[in-house]
XYZ file of C-alpha atoms in Angstrom:
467
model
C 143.206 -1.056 96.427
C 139.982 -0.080 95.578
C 139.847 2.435 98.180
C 143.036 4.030 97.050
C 141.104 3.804 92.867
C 138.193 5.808 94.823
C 140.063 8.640 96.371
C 142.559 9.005 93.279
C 139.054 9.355 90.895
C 137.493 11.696 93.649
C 140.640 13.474 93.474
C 140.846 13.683 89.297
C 137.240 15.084 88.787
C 138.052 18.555 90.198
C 140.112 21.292 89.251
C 143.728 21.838 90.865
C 142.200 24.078 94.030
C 139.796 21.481 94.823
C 142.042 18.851 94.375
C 144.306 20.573 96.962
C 141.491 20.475 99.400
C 140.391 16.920 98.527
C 144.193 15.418 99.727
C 144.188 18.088 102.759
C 140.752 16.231 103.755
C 141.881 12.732 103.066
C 145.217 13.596 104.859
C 142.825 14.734 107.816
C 140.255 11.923 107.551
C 142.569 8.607 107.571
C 144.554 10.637 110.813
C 140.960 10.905 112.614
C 138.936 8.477 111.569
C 141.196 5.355 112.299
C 140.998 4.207 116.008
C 143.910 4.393 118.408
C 144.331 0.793 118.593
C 145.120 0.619 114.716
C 147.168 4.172 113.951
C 149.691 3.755 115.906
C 153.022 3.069 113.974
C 154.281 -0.800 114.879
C 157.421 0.676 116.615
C 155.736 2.679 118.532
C 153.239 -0.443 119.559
C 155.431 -2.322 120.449
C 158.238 0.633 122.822
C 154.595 2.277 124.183
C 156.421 5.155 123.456
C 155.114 8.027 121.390
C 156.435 9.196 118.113
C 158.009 12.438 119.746
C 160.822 9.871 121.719
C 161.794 8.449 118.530
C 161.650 11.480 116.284
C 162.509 15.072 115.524
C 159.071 16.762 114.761
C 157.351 13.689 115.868
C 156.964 12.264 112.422
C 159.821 10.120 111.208
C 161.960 10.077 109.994
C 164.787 11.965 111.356
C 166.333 10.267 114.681
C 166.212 11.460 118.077
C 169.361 9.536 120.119
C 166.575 7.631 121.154
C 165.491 6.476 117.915
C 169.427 5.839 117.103
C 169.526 3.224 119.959
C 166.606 1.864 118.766
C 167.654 1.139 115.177
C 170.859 0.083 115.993
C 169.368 -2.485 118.303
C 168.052 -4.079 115.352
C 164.369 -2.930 116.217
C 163.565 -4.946 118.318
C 163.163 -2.617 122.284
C 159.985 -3.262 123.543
C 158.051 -2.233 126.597
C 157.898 -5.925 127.787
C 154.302 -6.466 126.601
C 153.748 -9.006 124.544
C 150.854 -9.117 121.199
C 152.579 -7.120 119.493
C 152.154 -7.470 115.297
C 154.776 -5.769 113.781
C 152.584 -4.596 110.521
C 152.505 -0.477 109.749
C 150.925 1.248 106.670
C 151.881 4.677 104.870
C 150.718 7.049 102.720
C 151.515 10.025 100.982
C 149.782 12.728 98.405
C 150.815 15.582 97.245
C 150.138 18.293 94.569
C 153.013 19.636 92.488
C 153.618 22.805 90.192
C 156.822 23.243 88.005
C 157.877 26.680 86.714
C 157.239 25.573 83.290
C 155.683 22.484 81.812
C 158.397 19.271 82.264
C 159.490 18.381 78.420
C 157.048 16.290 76.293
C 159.582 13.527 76.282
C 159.382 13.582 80.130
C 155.453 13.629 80.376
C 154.347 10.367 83.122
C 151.869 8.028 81.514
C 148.456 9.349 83.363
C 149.474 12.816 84.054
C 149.934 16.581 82.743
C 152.829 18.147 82.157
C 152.364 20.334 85.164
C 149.625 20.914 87.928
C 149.581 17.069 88.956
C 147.773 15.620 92.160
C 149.016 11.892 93.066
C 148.577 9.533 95.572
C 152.064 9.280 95.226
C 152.566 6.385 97.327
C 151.093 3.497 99.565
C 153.005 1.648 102.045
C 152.771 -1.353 103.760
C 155.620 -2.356 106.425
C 157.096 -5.397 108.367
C 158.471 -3.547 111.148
C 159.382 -4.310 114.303
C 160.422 -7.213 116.789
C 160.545 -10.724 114.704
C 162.031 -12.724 117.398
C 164.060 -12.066 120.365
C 167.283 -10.083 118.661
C 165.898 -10.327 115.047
C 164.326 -7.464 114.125
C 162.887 -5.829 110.494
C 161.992 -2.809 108.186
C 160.489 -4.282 105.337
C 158.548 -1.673 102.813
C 156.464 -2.798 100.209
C 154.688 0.180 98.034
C 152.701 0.792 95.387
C 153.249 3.437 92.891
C 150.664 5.648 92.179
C 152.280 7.353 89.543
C 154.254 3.688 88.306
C 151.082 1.961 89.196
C 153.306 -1.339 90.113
C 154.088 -2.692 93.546
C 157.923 -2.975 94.353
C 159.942 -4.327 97.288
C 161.106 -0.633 98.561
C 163.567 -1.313 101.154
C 164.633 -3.760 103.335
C 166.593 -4.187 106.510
C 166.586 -7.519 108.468
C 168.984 -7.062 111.484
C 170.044 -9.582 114.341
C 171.635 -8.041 116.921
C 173.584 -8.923 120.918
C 174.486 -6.261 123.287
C 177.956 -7.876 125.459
C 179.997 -6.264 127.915
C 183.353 -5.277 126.821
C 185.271 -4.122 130.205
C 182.806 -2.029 131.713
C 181.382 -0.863 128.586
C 178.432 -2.156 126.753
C 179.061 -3.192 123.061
C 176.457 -3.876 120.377
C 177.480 -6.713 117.583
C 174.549 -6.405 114.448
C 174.040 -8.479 111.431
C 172.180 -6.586 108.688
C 170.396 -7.927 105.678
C 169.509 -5.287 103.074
C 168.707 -3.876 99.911
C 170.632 -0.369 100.190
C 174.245 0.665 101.065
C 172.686 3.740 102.961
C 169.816 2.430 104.159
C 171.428 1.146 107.475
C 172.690 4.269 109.007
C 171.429 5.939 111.716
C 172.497 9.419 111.646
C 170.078 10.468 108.704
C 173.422 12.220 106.711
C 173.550 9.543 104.254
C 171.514 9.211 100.949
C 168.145 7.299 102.320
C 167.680 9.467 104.598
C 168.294 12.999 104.673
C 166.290 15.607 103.618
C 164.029 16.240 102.484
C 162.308 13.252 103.972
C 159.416 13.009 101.170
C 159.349 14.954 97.320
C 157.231 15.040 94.582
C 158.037 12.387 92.066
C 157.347 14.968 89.651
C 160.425 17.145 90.887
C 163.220 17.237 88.350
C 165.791 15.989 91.030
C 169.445 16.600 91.747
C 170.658 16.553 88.398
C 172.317 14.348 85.996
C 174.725 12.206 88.215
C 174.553 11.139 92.183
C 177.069 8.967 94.068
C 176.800 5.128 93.202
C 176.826 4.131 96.823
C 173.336 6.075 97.023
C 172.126 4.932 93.500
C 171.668 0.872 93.947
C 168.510 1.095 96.312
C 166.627 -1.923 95.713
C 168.503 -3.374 93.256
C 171.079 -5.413 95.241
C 171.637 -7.339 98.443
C 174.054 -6.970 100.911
C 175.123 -8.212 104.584
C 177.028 -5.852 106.574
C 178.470 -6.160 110.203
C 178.321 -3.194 112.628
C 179.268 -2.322 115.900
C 178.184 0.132 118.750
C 180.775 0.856 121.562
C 180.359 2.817 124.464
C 176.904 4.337 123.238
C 179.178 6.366 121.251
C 181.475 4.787 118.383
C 179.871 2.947 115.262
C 181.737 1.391 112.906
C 180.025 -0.946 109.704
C 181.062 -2.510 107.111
C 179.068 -4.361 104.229
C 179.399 -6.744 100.851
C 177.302 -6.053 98.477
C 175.701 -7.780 95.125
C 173.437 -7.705 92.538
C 169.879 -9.687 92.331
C 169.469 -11.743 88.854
C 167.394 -10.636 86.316
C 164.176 -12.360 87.340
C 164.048 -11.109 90.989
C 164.643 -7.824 90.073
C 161.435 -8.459 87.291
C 159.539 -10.118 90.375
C 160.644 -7.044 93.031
C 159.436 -4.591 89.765
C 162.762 -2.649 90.893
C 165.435 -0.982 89.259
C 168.522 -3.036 87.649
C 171.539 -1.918 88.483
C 173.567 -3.727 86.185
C 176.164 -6.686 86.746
C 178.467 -6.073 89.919
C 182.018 -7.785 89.164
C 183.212 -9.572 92.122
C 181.424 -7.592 95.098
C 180.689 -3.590 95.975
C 182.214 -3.098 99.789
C 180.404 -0.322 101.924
C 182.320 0.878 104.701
C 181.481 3.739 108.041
C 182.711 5.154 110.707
C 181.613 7.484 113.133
C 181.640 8.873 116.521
C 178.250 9.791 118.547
C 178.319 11.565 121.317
C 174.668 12.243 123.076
C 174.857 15.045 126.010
C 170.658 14.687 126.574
C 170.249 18.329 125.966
C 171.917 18.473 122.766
C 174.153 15.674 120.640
C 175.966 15.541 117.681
C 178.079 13.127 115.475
C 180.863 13.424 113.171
C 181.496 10.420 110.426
C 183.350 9.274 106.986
C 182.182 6.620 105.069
C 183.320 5.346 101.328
C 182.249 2.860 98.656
C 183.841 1.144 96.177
C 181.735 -1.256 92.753
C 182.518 -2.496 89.548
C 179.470 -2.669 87.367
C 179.115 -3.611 83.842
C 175.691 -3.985 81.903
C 174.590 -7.779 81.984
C 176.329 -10.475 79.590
C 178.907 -7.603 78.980
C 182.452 -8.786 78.837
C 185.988 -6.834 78.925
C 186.621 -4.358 81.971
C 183.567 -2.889 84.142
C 183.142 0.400 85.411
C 184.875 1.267 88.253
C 183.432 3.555 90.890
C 184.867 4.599 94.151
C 183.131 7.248 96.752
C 185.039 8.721 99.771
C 182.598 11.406 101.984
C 182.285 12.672 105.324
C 178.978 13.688 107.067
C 177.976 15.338 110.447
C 174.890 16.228 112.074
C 174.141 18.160 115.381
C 170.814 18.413 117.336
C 169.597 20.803 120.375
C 166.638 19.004 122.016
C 166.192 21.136 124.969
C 163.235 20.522 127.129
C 161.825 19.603 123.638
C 160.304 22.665 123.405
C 162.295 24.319 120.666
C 164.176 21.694 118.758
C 167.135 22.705 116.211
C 168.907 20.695 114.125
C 171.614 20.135 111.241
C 172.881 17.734 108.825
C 175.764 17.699 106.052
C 177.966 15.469 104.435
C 180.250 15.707 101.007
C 181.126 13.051 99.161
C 184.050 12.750 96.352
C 183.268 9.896 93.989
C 186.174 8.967 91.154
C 185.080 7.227 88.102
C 186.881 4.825 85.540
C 184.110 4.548 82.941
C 185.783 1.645 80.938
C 182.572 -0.171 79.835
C 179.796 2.823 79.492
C 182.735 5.470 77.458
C 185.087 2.632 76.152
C 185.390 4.190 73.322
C 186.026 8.362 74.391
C 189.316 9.995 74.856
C 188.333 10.277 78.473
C 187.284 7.308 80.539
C 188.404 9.186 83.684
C 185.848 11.121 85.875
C 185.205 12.905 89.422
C 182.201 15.003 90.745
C 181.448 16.220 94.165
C 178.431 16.608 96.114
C 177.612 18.552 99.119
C 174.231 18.728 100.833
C 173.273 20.366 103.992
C 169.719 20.853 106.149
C 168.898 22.156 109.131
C 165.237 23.002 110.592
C 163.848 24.234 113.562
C 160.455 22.381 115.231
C 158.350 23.973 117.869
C 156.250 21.961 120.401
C 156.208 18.768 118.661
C 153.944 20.896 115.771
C 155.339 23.197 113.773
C 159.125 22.834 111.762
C 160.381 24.378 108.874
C 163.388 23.344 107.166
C 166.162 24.932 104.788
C 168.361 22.706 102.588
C 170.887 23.254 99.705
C 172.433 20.757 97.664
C 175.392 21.362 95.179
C 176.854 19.267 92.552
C 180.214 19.933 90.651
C 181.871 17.516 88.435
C 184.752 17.610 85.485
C 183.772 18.278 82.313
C 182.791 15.111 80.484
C 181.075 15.865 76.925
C 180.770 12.191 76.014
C 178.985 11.807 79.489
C 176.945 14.710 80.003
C 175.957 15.341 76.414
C 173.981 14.168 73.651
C 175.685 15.897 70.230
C 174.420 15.738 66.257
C 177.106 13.745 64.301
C 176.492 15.798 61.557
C 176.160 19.343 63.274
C 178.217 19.208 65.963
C 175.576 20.822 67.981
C 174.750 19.556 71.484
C 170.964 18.148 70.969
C 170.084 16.836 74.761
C 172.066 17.519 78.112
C 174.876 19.884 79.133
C 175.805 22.933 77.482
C 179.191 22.343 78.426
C 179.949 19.110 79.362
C 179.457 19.481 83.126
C 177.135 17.889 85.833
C 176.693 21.059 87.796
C 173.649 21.278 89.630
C 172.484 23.490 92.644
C 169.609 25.004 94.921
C 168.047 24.998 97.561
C 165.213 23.390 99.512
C 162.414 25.312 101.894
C 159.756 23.323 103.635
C 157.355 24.311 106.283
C 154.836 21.535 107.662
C 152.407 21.082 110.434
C 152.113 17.999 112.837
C 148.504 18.604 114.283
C 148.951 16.058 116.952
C 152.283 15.368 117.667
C 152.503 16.658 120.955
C 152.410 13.606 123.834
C 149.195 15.379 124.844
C 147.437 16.017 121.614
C 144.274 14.330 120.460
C 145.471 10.299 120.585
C 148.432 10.656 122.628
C 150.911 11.863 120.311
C 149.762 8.484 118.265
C 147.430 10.292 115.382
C 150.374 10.525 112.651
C 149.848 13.282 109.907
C 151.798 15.562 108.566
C 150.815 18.682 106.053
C 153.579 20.371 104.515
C 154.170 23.296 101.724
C 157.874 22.714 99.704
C 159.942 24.607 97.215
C 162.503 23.527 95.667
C 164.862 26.182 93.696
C 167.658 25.749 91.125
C 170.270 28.534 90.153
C 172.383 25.437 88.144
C 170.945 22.272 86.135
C 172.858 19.542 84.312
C 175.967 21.984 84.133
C 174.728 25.424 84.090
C 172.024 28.373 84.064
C 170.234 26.947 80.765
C 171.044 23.374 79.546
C 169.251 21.424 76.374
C 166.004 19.117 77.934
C 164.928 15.503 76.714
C 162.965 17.404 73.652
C 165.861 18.798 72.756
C 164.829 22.594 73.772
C 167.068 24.911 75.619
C 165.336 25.117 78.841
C 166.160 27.636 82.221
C 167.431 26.022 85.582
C 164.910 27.682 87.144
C 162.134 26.446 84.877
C 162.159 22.907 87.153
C 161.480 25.106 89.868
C 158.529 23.095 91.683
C 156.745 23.683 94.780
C 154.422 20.851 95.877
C 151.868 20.384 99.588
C 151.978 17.191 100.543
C 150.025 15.360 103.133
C 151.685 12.193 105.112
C 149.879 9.732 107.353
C 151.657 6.632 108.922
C 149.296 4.105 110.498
């Protein structure tokens, strides 16, 4: 902690260009300066593999079919050595501008409205083999622009491989904190791109799916299966933590879940070494109320599909792409009981792909687009008295859309870089545009203000170092 004070004063004292330099230097410093026997990720410890056999770019964390194995066998491959302590550590930085200043009423406790440099976050992970078939990716991180520690995510999985026929079939037991945070296929909410953002981004707009929206706020056990290295199926139950845990954990609440929430996937893999590619649906269903609440909950149910399709090559030139769309109908009984309308649907659609060369260099385009009905009592804030809309949508509608550009550089991600492909850093440059916000062109901010879509357009470099 008081190393992570030092460099966040260092950092404040100078003006925005030297601030950029400062991260770039501490990006570059904790990459070089650690020795080989300490930066190497726990997973990759404990395979002796480096992080190129794992993942696309070699920096997590988008899946290579190797990586997908490894996951699904519940973490816990190993290269038969034993010693192994399954203990990782993460950090990122970045420096963000936004098209105009963010609203007054948005303004973060210890920042500006604009031209901020954070140590956004620091990371500390149980990850790896616990016992033989138990496995774990526990994140714990503190908040450098929250400035609280929270339980981030966390995925305890025991797992047997058995022979069905003459076909090997994998049987896992997940315990987690995230409906999305199982898959392996990196379509799904947790983790798609892009892979890191500035906290200081305005985001995706005013609604998102509920199956990706509980993250860290509930528990869940779900049972998956593997078949044939190529069909995965899951299925999970998910709750609510009380009050007090979620005040321990310092994470969101998401409210009181009637009964439980039931996750459910399927999808088909199919991994041709060159190239591979998999094709899914998946769908949620909740009832959440607030807490103590009584009468009828909200009722949410989501219904998407997702595919993804990577050309590895000789791992020279890497391409790959990711979608999914997801339908989500809402019966709003509890947080509209009493509008005309407690009856809602939006769609989302997000897409990637990138392109990496030599384990170093990637860039990566992604768009995201969000249409919904028109809801005024849920998308707007109106005057009683004028009739004017005061805060939200112009029109009553959800719609958000843009696009995504990153380019970063993985100095030594090649096998034989400097550390054996085991130095993790990455430096990367990101824009994010919007041509829609909260419903349209121009909507009304949290001051009140009319304010342009492409106001919150932000571009941020970020530098991210896994040890």
């Amino acid at each position: 902690m008081k190393i992570l004070n030092a460099v966040r004063k260092a950092i404040l004292q100078h003006g925005a260009l030297q601030q950029l330099v400062l991260l770039v230097g501490v990006g570059a410093t904790l990459a070089i300066t650690t020795p080989n026997a300490n930066a190497v990720p726990s997973y990759a410890r404990q395979t002796g593999s480096d992080c190129a056999a794992c993942h696309v770019g070699s920096f997590g964390p988008q899946l290579t079919p190797f990586g997908i194995r490894f996951k699904i066998n519940g973490y816990t491959d190993t290269n038969g050595k034993s010693g192994n302590i399954p203990l990782s550590a993460m950090l990122v930085a970045n420096a963000t501008h936004t098209a105009k200043d963010a609203p007054e009423a948005d303004k973060i406790d210890h920042f500006d409205r604009n031209n901020t440099v954070a140590v956004q976050e620091v990371s500390g992970f149980v990850a790896g083999k616990l016992a033989d078939n138990l496995g774990s990716f526990v994140q714990i991180t503190y908040s450098g622009i929250d400035r609280v520690f929270s339980l981030d995510q966390a995925d305890i999985r025991y797992v047997r491989t058995l022979k069905l026929g003459e076909k090997d079939l994998t049987l896992g037991l997940s315990l987690n904190n995230n409906p999305t945070l199982t898959d392996p296929f990196n379509t799904l909410g947790q983790w798609r791109f892009p892979y890191t953002s500035s906290d200081f981004n305005a985001g995706f707009g005013p609604a998102e799916p509920k199956v990706e929206s509980l993250g860290g706020g509930v528990v869940g056990v779900n049972f998956y299966t593997f078949y044939d290295d190529s069909l995965y199926a899951e299925i999970g139950f998910y709750n609510n933590l009380s009050k007090k845990t979620l005040n321990f954990l310092n994470t969101e609440d998401p409210g009181q879940i009637k009964g439980v929430s039931t996750y459910g996937r399927l999808a088909y893999f199919k991994d041709s070494k060159r190239d591979n590619f998999s094709v899914g649906v998946f769908g949620f269903a909740s009832s959440i109320q607030e807490r103590g609440a009584f009468g009828p909950a909200d009722k949410y149910r989501d219904l998407g599909v997702d595919a993804s399709y990577q050309y590895l090559g000789n791992r020279k030139n890497i391409f790959t792409a990711n979608t999914s769309y997801v339908r989500e109908w809402q019966r709003l009984n509890h947080t509209l009981a009493d509008a005309e309308n407690v009856r809602n649907t939006f769609n989302q659609f997000r897409a990637a792909g990138s392109y990496h060369y030599d384990q170093t260099w990637g860039a990566t385009v992604g768009v995201f687009d969000l249409r919904g009905k028109r809801n005024a009592d849920l998308y707007s804030t109106v005057d009683e008295t004028t009739g004017l809309v005061t805060n939200g949508s112009i029109g009553g509608r959800p719609n958000t859309r843009g696009y995504i550009l990153q380019a970063d550089w993985t100095p030594w991600g090649q096998e034989s870089s400097w550390g054996g492909g085991w130095a993790n850093v990455r430096f990367g440059l990101q824009f994010t545009g919007y041509t829609r916000f909260s419903g349209g062109s121009s909507y009304f901010d949290n001051d009140g203000n009319l304010r342009r879509a492409r106001s919150n357009n932000t571009t941020s470099v970020f530098v991210w170092t896994a040890l």
